[in-house]
């Protein structure tokens, strides 16, 4: 499970990254990608679309489908939209 506190992102109590605007960064300072909230799209650091919100699901280019409600429980804390929660999970891994 992932927990967000402010702009900091934690897994198991250890910091794994942070949010800077629309960008998701790893704990070691590497930009992992960004989120276009209005479209519900998630891009990697190269600018390639890797996932998007569609209906009740997060769809990925690797044909992974995650229910948004399940993901909103998996990525807890903060006042984040479903797009941001999806981006955090997709870009920082499970």
Tab-separated table of C-alpha atoms in Angstrom:
chain	number	residue	atom	x	y	z
A	1	UNK	CA	0.000	0.000	0.000
A	2	UNK	CA	1.080	3.555	-0.722
A	3	UNK	CA	0.369	6.545	1.516
A	4	UNK	CA	0.511	10.211	0.518
A	5	UNK	CA	1.163	12.922	3.095
A	6	UNK	CA	1.302	16.419	1.631
A	7	UNK	CA	3.510	16.032	-1.433
A	8	UNK	CA	5.484	13.095	-0.012
A	9	UNK	CA	4.787	9.497	-1.083
A	10	UNK	CA	5.488	6.539	1.237
A	11	UNK	CA	5.319	2.736	1.082
A	12	UNK	CA	5.634	0.831	4.340
A	13	UNK	CA	6.695	4.011	6.128
A	14	UNK	CA	9.627	4.612	3.758
A	15	UNK	CA	9.652	7.600	1.421
A	16	UNK	CA	9.512	6.455	-2.196
A	17	UNK	CA	8.880	9.753	-3.945
A	18	UNK	CA	7.059	13.053	-4.112
A	19	UNK	CA	4.735	15.137	-6.225
A	20	UNK	CA	5.875	18.409	-7.780
A	21	UNK	CA	2.953	19.922	-9.634
A	22	UNK	CA	1.890	17.321	-12.218
A	23	UNK	CA	5.210	15.467	-11.967
A	24	UNK	CA	5.936	12.301	-9.990
A	25	UNK	CA	9.525	12.015	-8.704
A	26	UNK	CA	11.300	9.035	-7.125
A	27	UNK	CA	12.981	9.321	-3.706
A	28	UNK	CA	16.391	9.617	-5.388
A	29	UNK	CA	15.372	12.617	-7.489
A	30	UNK	CA	14.521	10.992	-10.828
A	31	UNK	CA	11.447	12.230	-12.645
A	32	UNK	CA	9.267	9.170	-13.203
A	33	UNK	CA	6.592	10.869	-15.290
A	34	UNK	CA	3.636	13.198	-15.149
A	35	UNK	CA	-0.139	13.243	-14.963
A	36	UNK	CA	-2.585	15.132	-17.177
A	37	UNK	CA	-5.432	15.233	-14.702
A	38	UNK	CA	-8.100	16.711	-16.998
A	39	UNK	CA	-7.662	13.917	-19.561
A	40	UNK	CA	-6.865	11.209	-16.994
A	41	UNK	CA	-3.645	10.323	-18.823
A	42	UNK	CA	-0.348	9.174	-17.298
A	43	UNK	CA	2.978	9.598	-19.098
A	44	UNK	CA	6.438	8.255	-18.308
A	45	UNK	CA	9.506	10.504	-18.107
A	46	UNK	CA	10.043	10.136	-21.872
A	47	UNK	CA	6.595	11.575	-22.549
A	48	UNK	CA	5.100	8.250	-23.652
A	49	UNK	CA	1.528	7.590	-22.534
A	50	UNK	CA	1.598	4.532	-20.260
A	51	UNK	CA	-1.886	4.558	-18.705
A	52	UNK	CA	-5.229	6.347	-18.712
A	53	UNK	CA	-8.535	6.386	-16.878
A	54	UNK	CA	-11.431	4.841	-18.781
A	55	UNK	CA	-14.803	4.330	-17.147
A	56	UNK	CA	-14.277	2.558	-13.820
A	57	UNK	CA	-10.746	1.389	-14.688
A	58	UNK	CA	-7.136	2.407	-15.043
A	59	UNK	CA	-5.954	0.925	-18.346
A	60	UNK	CA	-2.268	0.506	-19.193
A	61	UNK	CA	-0.419	0.003	-22.466
A	62	UNK	CA	0.558	-3.455	-21.169
A	63	UNK	CA	-3.160	-4.416	-20.977
A	64	UNK	CA	-3.347	-4.160	-17.196
A	65	UNK	CA	-6.744	-3.119	-15.821
A	66	UNK	CA	-7.112	-1.833	-12.254
A	67	UNK	CA	-10.444	-0.810	-10.757
A	68	UNK	CA	-10.296	2.866	-9.771
A	69	UNK	CA	-12.109	2.210	-6.483
A	70	UNK	CA	-9.546	-0.473	-5.544
A	71	UNK	CA	-6.683	1.847	-6.471
A	72	UNK	CA	-8.131	4.716	-4.428
A	73	UNK	CA	-7.872	2.413	-1.388
A	74	UNK	CA	-4.375	1.207	-2.361
A	75	UNK	CA	-3.060	4.790	-2.632
A	76	UNK	CA	-4.357	6.411	0.565
A	77	UNK	CA	-4.024	9.825	2.149
A	78	UNK	CA	-3.979	13.290	0.680
A	79	UNK	CA	-6.730	15.050	-1.195
A	80	UNK	CA	-5.835	13.612	-4.587
A	81	UNK	CA	-7.931	12.873	-7.638
A	82	UNK	CA	-8.237	9.372	-9.062
A	83	UNK	CA	-5.871	10.407	-11.880
A	84	UNK	CA	-3.137	11.367	-9.402
A	85	UNK	CA	-3.622	8.177	-7.380
A	86	UNK	CA	-3.401	6.142	-10.597
A	87	UNK	CA	-0.282	8.002	-11.702
A	88	UNK	CA	1.438	7.389	-8.395
A	89	UNK	CA	0.741	3.653	-8.539
A	90	UNK	CA	1.662	3.244	-12.186
A	91	UNK	CA	4.834	5.361	-12.072
A	92	UNK	CA	6.182	4.215	-8.699
A	93	UNK	CA	5.068	0.595	-9.015
A	94	UNK	CA	3.122	-1.711	-6.740
